[in-house]
Short mmCIF file of C-alpha atoms in Angstrom, two decimals:
data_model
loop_
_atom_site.label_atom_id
_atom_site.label_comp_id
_atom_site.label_asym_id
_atom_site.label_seq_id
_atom_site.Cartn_x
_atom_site.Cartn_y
_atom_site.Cartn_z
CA UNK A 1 -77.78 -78.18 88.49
CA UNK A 2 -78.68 -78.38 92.26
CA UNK A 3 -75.49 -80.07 93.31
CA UNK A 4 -73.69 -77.66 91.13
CA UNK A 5 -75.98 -74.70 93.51
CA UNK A 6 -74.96 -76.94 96.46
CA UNK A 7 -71.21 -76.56 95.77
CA UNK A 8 -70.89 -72.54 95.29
CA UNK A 9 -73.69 -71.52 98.43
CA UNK A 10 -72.69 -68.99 99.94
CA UNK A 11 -69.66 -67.94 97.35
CA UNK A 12 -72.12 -67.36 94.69
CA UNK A 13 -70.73 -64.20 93.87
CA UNK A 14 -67.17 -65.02 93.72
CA UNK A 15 -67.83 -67.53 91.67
CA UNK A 16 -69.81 -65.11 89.27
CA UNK A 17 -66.78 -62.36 89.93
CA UNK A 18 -64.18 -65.03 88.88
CA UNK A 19 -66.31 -66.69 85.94
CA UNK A 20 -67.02 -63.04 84.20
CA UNK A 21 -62.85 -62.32 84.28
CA UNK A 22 -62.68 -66.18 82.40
CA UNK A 23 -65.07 -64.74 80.32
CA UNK A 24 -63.10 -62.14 79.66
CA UNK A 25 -60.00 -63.93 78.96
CA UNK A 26 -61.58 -66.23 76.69
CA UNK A 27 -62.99 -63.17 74.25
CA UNK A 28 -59.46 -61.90 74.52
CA UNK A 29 -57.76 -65.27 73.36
CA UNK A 30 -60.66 -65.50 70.41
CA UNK A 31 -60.21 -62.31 69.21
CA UNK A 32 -56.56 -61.87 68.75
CA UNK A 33 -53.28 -64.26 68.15
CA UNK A 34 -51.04 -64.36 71.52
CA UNK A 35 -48.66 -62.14 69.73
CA UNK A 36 -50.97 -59.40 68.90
CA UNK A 37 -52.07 -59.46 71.86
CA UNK A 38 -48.73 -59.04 73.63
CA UNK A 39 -48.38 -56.08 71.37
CA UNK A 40 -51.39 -54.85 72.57
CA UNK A 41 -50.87 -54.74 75.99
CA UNK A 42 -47.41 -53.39 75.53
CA UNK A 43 -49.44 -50.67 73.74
CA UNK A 44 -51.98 -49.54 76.19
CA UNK A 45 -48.97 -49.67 79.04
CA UNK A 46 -47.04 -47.32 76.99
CA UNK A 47 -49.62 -45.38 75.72
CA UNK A 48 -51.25 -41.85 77.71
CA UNK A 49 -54.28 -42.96 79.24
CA UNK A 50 -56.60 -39.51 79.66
CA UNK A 51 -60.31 -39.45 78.82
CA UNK A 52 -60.92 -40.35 76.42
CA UNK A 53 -58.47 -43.29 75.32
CA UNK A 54 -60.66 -46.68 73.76
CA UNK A 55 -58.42 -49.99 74.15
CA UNK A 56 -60.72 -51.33 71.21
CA UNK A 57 -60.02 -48.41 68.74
CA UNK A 58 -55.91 -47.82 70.76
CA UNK A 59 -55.10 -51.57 70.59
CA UNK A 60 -57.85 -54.21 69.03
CA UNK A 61 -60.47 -55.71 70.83
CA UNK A 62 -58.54 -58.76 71.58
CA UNK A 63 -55.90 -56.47 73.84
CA UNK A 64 -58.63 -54.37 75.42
CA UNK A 65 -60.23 -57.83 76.93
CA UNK A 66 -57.64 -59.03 78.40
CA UNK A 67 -55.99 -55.73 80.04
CA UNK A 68 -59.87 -55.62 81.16
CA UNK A 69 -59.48 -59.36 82.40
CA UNK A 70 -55.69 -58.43 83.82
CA UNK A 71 -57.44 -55.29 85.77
CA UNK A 72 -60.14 -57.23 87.19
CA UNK A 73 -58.14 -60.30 88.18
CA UNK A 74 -55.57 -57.55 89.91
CA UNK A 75 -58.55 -56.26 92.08
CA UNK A 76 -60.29 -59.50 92.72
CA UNK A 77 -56.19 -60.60 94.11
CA UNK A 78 -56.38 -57.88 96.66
CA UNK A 79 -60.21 -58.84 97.63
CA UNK A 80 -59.12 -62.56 98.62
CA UNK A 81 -55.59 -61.23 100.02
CA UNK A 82 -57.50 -59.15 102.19
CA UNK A 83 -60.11 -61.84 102.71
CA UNK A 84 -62.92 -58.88 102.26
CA UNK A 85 -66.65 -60.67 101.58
CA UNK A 86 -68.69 -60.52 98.35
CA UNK A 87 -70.84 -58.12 99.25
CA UNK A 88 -72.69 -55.45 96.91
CA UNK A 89 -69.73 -53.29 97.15
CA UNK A 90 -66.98 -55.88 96.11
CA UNK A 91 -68.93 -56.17 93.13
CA UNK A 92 -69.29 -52.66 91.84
CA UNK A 93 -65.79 -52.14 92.67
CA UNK A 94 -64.63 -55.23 90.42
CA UNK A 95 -66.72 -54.56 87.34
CA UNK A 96 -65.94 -50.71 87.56
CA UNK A 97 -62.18 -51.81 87.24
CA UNK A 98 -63.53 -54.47 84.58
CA UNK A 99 -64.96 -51.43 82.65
CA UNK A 100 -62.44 -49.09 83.12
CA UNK A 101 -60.21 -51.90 82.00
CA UNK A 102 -61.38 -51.16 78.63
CA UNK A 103 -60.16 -47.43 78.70
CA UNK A 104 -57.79 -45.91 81.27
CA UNK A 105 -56.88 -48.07 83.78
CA UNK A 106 -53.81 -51.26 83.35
CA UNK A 107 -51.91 -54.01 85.48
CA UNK A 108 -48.98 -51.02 85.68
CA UNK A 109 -50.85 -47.65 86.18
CA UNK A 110 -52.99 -48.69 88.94
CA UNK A 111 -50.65 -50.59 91.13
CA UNK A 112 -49.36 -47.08 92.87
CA UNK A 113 -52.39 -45.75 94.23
CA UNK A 114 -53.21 -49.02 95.86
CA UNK A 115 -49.44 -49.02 97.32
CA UNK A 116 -50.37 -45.72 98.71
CA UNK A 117 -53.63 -46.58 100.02
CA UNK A 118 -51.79 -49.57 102.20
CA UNK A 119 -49.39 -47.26 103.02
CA UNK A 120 -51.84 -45.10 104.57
CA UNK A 121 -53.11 -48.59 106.81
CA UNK A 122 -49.80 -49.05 107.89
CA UNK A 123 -49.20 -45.44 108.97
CA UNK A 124 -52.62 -45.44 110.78
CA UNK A 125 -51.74 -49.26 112.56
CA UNK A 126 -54.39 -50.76 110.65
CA UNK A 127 -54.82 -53.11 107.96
CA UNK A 128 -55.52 -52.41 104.61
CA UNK A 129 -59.02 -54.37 104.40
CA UNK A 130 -60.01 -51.41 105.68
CA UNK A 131 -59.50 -49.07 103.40
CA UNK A 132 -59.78 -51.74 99.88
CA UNK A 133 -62.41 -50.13 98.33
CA UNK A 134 -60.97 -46.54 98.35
CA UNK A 135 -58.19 -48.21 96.84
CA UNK A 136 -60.32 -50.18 93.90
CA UNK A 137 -61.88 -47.41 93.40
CA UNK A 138 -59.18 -44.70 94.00
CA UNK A 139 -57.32 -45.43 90.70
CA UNK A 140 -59.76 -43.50 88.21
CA UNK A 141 -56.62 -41.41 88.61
CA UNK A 142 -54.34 -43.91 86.88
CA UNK A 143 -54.04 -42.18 83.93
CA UNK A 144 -52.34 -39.25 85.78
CA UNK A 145 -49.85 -42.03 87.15
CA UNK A 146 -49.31 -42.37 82.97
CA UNK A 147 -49.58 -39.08 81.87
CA UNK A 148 -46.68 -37.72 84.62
CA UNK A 149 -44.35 -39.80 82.71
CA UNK A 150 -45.18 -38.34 79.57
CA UNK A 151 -44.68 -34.30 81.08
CA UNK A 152 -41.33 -34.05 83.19
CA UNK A 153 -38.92 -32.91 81.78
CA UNK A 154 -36.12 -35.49 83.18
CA UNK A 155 -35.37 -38.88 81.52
CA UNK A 156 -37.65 -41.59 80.94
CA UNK A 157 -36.81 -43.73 83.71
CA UNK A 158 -36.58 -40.98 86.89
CA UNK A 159 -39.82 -39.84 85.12
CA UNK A 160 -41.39 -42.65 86.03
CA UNK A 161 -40.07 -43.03 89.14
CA UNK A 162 -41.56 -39.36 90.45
CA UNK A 163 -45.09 -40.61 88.66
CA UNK A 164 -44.64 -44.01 90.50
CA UNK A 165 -44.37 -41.48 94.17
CA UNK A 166 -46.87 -39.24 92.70
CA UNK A 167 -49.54 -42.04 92.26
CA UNK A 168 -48.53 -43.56 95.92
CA UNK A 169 -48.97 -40.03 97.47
CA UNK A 170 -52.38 -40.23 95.24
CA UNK A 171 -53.86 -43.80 97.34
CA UNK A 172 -52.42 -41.79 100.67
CA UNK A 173 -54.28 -38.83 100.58
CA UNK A 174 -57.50 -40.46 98.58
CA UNK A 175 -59.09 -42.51 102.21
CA UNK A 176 -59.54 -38.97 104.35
CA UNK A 177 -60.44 -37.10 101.11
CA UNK A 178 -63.00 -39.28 99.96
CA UNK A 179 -64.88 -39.43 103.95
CA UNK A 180 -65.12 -35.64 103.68
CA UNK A 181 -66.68 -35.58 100.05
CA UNK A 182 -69.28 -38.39 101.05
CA UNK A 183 -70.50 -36.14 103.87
CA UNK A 184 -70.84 -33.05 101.16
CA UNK A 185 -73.48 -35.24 98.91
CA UNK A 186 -74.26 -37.28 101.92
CA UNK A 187 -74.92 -40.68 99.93
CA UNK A 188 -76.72 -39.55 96.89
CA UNK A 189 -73.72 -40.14 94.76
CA UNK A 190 -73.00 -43.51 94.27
CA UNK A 191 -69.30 -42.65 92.33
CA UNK A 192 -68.07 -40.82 95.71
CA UNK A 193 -64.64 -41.64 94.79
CA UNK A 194 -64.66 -39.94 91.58
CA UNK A 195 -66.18 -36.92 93.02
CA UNK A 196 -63.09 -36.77 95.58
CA UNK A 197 -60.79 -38.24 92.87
CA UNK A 198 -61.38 -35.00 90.51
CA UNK A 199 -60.94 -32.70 93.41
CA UNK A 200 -57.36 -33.92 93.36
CA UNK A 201 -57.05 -34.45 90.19
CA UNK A 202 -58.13 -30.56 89.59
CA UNK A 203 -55.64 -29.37 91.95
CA UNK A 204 -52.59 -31.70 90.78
CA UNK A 205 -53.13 -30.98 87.16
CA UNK A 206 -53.46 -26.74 88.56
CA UNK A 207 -50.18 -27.05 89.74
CA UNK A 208 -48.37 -28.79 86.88
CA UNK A 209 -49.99 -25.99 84.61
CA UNK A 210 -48.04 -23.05 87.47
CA UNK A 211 -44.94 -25.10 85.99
CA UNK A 212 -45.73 -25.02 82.39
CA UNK A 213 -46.60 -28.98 81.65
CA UNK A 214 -50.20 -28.81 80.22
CA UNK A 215 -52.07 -32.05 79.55
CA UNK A 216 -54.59 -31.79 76.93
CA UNK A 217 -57.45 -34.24 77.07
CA UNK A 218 -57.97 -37.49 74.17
CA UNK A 219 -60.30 -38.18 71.93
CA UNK A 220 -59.61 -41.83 70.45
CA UNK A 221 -63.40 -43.57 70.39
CA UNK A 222 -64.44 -47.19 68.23
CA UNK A 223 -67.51 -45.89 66.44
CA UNK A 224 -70.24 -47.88 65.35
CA UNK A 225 -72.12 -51.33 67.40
CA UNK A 226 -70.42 -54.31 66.50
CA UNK A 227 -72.80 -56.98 66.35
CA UNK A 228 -70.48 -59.52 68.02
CA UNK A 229 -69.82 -57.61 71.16
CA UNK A 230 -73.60 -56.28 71.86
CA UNK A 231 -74.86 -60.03 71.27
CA UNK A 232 -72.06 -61.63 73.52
CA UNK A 233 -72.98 -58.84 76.07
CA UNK A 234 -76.72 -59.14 75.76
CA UNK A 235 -76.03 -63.02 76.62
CA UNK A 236 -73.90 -62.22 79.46
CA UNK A 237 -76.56 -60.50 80.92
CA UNK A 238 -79.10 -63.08 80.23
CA UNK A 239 -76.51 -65.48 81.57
CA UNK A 240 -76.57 -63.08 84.89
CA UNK A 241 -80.53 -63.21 85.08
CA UNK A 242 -80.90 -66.91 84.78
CA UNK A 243 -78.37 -67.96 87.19
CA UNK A 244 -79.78 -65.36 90.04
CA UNK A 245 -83.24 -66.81 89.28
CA UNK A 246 -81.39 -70.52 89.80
CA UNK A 247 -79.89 -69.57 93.04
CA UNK A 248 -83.17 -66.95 94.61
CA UNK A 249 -84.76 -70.93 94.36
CA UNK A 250 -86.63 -69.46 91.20
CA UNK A 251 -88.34 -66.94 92.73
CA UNK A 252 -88.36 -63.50 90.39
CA UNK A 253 -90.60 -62.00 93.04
CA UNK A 254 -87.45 -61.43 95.27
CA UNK A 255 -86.74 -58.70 92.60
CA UNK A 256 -89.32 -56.35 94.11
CA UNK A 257 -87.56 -55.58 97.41
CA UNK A 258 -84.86 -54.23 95.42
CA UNK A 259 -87.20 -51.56 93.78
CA UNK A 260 -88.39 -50.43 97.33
CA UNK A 261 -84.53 -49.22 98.35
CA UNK A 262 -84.08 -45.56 97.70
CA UNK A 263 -80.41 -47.04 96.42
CA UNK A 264 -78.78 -43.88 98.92
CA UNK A 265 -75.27 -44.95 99.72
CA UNK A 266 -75.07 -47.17 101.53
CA UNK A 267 -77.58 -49.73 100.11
CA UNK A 268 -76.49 -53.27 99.87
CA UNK A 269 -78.34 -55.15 97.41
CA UNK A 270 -76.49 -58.34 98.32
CA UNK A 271 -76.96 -57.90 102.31
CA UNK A 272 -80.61 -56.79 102.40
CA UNK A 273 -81.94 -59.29 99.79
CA UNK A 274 -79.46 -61.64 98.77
CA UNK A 275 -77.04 -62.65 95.59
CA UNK A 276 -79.95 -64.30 93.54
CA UNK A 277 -81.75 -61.38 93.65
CA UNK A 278 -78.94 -58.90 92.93
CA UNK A 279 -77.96 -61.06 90.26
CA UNK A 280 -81.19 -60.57 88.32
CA UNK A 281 -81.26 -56.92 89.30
CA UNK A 282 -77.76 -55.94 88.16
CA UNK A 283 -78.48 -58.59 84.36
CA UNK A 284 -81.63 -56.48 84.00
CA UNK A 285 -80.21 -52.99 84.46
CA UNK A 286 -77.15 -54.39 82.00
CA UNK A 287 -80.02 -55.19 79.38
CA UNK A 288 -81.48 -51.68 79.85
CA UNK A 289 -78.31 -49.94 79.34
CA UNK A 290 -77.55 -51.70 76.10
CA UNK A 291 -80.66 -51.33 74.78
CA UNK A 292 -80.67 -47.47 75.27
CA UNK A 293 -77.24 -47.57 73.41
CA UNK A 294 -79.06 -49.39 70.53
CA UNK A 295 -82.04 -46.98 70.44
CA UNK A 296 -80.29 -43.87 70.41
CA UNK A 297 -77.50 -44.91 68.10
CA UNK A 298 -74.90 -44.88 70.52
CA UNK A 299 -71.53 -47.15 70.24
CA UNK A 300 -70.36 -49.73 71.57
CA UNK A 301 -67.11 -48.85 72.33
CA UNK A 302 -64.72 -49.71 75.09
CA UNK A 303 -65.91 -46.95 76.96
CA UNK A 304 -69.43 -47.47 76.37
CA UNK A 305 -69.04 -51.20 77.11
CA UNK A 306 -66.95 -50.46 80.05
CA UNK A 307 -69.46 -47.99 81.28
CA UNK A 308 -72.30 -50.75 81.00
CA UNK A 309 -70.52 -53.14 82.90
CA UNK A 310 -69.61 -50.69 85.90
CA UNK A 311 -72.89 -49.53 86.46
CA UNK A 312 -73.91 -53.50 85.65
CA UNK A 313 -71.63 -53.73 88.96
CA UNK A 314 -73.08 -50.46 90.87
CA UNK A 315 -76.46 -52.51 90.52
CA UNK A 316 -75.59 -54.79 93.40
CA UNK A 317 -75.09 -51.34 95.34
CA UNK A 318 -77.50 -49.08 94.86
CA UNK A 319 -78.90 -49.12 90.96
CA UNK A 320 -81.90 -50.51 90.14
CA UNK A 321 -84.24 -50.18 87.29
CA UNK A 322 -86.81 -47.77 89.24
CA UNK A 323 -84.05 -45.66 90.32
CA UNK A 324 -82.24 -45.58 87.36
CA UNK A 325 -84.75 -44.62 84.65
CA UNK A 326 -85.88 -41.27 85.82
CA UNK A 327 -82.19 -40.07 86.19
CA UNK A 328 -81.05 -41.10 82.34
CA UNK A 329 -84.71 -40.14 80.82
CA UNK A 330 -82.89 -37.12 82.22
CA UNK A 331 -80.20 -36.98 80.31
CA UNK A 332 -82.17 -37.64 77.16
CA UNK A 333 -84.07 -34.87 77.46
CA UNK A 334 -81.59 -32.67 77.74
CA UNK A 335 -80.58 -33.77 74.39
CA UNK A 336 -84.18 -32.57 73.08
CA UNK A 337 -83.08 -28.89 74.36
CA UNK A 338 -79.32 -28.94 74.40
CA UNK A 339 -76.52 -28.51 71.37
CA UNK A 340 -75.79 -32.19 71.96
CA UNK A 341 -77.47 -35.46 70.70
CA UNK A 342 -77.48 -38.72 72.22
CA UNK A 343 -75.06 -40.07 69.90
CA UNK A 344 -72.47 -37.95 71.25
CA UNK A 345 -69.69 -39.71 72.57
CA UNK A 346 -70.00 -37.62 75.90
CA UNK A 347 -73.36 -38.16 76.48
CA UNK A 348 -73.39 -41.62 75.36
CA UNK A 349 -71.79 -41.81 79.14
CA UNK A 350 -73.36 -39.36 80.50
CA UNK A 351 -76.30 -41.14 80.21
CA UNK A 352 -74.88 -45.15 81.40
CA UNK A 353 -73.31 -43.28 84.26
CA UNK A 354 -76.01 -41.10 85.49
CA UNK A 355 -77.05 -44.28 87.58
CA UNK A 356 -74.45 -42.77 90.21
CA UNK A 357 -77.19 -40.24 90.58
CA UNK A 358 -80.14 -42.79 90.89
CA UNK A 359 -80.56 -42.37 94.40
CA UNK A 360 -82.07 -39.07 94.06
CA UNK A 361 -85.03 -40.05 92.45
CA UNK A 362 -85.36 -42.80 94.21
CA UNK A 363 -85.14 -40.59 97.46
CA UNK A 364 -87.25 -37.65 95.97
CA UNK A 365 -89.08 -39.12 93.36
CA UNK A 366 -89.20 -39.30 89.83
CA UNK A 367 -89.17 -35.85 88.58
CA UNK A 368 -86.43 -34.97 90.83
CA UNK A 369 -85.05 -37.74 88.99
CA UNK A 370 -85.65 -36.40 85.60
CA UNK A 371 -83.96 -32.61 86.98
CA UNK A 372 -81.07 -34.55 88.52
CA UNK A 373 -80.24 -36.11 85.11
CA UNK A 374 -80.52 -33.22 82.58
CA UNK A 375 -78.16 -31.31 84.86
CA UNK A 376 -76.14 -34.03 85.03
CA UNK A 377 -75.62 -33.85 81.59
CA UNK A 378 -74.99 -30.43 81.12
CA UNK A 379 -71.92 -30.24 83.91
CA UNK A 380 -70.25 -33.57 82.87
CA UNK A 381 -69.80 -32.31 79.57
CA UNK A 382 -67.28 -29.22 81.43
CA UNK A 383 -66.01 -30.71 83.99
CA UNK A 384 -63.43 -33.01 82.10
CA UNK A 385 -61.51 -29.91 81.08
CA UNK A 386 -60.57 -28.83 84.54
CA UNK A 387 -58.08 -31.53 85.08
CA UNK A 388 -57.29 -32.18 81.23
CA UNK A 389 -58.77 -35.46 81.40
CA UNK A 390 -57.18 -37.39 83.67
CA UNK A 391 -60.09 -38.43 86.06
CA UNK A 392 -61.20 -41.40 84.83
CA UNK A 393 -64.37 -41.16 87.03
CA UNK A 394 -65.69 -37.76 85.53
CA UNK A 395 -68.80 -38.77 85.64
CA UNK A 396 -68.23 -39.06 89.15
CA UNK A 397 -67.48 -35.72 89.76
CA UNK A 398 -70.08 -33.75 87.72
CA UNK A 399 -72.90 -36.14 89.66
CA UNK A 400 -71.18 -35.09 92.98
CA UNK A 401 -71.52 -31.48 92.51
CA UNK A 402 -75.72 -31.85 91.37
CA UNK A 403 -75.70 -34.13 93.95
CA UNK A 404 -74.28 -31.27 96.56
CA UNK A 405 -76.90 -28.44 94.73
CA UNK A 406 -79.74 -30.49 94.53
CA UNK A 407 -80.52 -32.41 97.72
CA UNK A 408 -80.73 -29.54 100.21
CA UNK A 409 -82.61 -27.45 97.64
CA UNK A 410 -84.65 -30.28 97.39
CA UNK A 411 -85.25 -31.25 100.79
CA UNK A 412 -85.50 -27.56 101.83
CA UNK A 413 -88.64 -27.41 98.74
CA UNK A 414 -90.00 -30.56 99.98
CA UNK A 415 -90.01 -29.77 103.59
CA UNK A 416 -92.17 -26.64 102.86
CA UNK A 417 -94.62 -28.22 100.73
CA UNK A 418 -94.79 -30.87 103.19
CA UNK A 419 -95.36 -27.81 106.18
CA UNK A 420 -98.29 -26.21 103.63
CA UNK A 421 -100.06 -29.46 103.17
CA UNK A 422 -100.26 -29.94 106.73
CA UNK A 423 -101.73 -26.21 107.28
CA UNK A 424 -104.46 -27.06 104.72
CA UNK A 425 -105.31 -30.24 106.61
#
């Protein structure tokens, strides 16, 4: 085991990046014949892609692996191309393609917005390293890429040809968009892309309704909690905890720097306390996430899966347990109050992605936390109607805008109090 430790130091995540798509391709070839599987994938290519669209319930859970595996090997392609490190960041922005690899995103519909993302480099004389994540993480509006083929009115082939342009000006504009809308929540949304991404995605789909094409939103979702998948993830995640305790030289203590980060953007869990550590941080909040699925009779369906393993991801960067809880205790509560229950497919994610909005309680405490998340809850469940769907990350969005209300109003409260205190002193 040490020489093993000996031979990935210092690639440690990599290696755990590159395993986990294996991984993924080896549940894919168990769980289908290479035939159905073909079929599969031909499926989900084919298929509209708006929220929300389940790979396990569209096209078997053999299919929805490996487009997941196909997604992730994609991204991790332009990582090494680009010869970008392992940090934090690389990792949330491979397992949110992983997850989203489950429902929305495929080898085909993502490949134009990270065309126009490296068009954008080469425009501004630079190279597109610089600008990879935006692109990762800029095609959450894939599924408009899809659904444009679907609405004009022309033939099937110069149909996709406009959606093909339409997705490349998509990566173009996404880099300066998503610098403004970071400085709007300044850090305390960790899905920053998706908060730009619906912006655009609100205005593109507002314009295609001026010319009559009207996409309606999806509702295909696997219902129940297949025994086989929440085990096999449960062991991942074990898997995940075990190996970071091998490589932190078995020291779980290394865990409680993690807890002391506020998790505000940007917060590298990899740089500021290394990959053994984040590795145990980002198993643990994977085993909390399933078992609040379990609890409040959620499913585990691709999304829900896919969910779990991109905020799995966003704990390298940003998530952690202390951070995290506050935020979806949120979102439960809301249920208590609200006309939803937990078990509603909405909330089910509202509640595995209202990590993005961890670093608000971690900044302003737990009951801050606990306001961030119920709100959360409330907008997400609107917000995917503005643009019909077809921002993947809506999740994303809806955090940005609490994130926007709630951190001057905050600050502004918590500055006062702070100003009384002192005048009592």
């Amino acid at each position: 085991m040490g020489k093993w430790l000996e031979h990935i130091s210092g690639k440690e995540l990599k290696f755990f990046s590159i395993f986990s798509m294996v991984l993924l391709v080896m549940a894919a070839i168990a769980a289908g014949t290479p035939a159905r599987l073909a079929e599969g994938i031909w499926l989900i290519v084919v298929s509209r892609d708006a929220l929300i669209t389940d790979y396990f319930e569209l096209a078997g859970y053999g299919a929805a692996f490996l487009n997941a595996a196909l997604v992730m090997g994609i991204s991790i392609f332009f990582i090494a191309v680009e010869k970008i490190p392992f940090t934090g960041l690389t990792v949330a922005a491979l397992f949110m393609n992983a997850g989203y690899g489950l429902w929305g995103k495929n080898p085909v519909n993502i490949l134009p917005v990270i065309l126009g993302t490296a068009l954008y480099a080469k425009i501004h004389r630079t190279k597109l390293n610089r600008y990879i994540y935006t692109a990762l993480f800029g095609t959450c509006l894939a599924p408009l890429i899809t659904e444009l083929v679907f609405l004009f009115p022309f033939g099937r082939t110069v149909n996709l040809l406009f959606a093909a342009a339409i997705g490349i000006a998509i990566g173009f504009i996404l880099p300066p968009l998503s610098i403004h809308t970071a400085s709007m929540h300044m850090g305390y949304n960790l899905f920053n892309v998706g908060f730009s991404g619906g912006i655009l995605a609100f205005i593109m789909v507002s314009l295609l309704r001026a010319f009559g094409m009207e996409s309606d939103s999806v509702m295909i979702w696997k219902s129940g909690q297949n025994m086989k998948v929440g085990v096999c993830l449960f062991l991942y995640f074990i898997f995940t905890i075990l190996m970071g305790f091998l490589i932190s030289g078995k020291k779980a203590g290394s865990l409680k720097g993690i807890v002391k980060h506020s998790g505000r953007t940007v917060t590298d869990f990899v740089l500021m306390d290394g990959a053994g550590a984040t590795l145990m941080n980002m198993g643990l909040v994977g085993i909390f996430c399933e078992i609040y699925i379990v609890l409040t009779g959620g499913d585990f369906s691709g999304p829900v899966v896919g969910a779990i393993l991109a905020v799995f991801g966003f704990s390298a960067f940003g998530v952690h347990i202390k951070n995290y809880l506050p935020v979806l205790a949120g979102v439960y509560i809301s249920t208590l109050f609200t006309i939803f229950s937990p078990d509603t497919p909405g909330i089910q994610l509202a509640a595995i992605f209202s990590a993005g909005l961890s670093p608000i309680a971690g900044q302003f405490g737990p009951l801050a936390g606990m306001i961030a998340g119920f709100l959360h809850a409330a907008v997400v469940m609107c917000t995917g109607q503005m643009y019909g769907g077809l921002n993947l990350y809506n999740n994303g969005f809806s955090a940005g805008w609490v994130a926007v209300i709630m951190v001057p109003a905050t600050e502004s409260f918590m500055k006062y109090w702070r100003g009384r205190k002192s005048e009592r002193e």
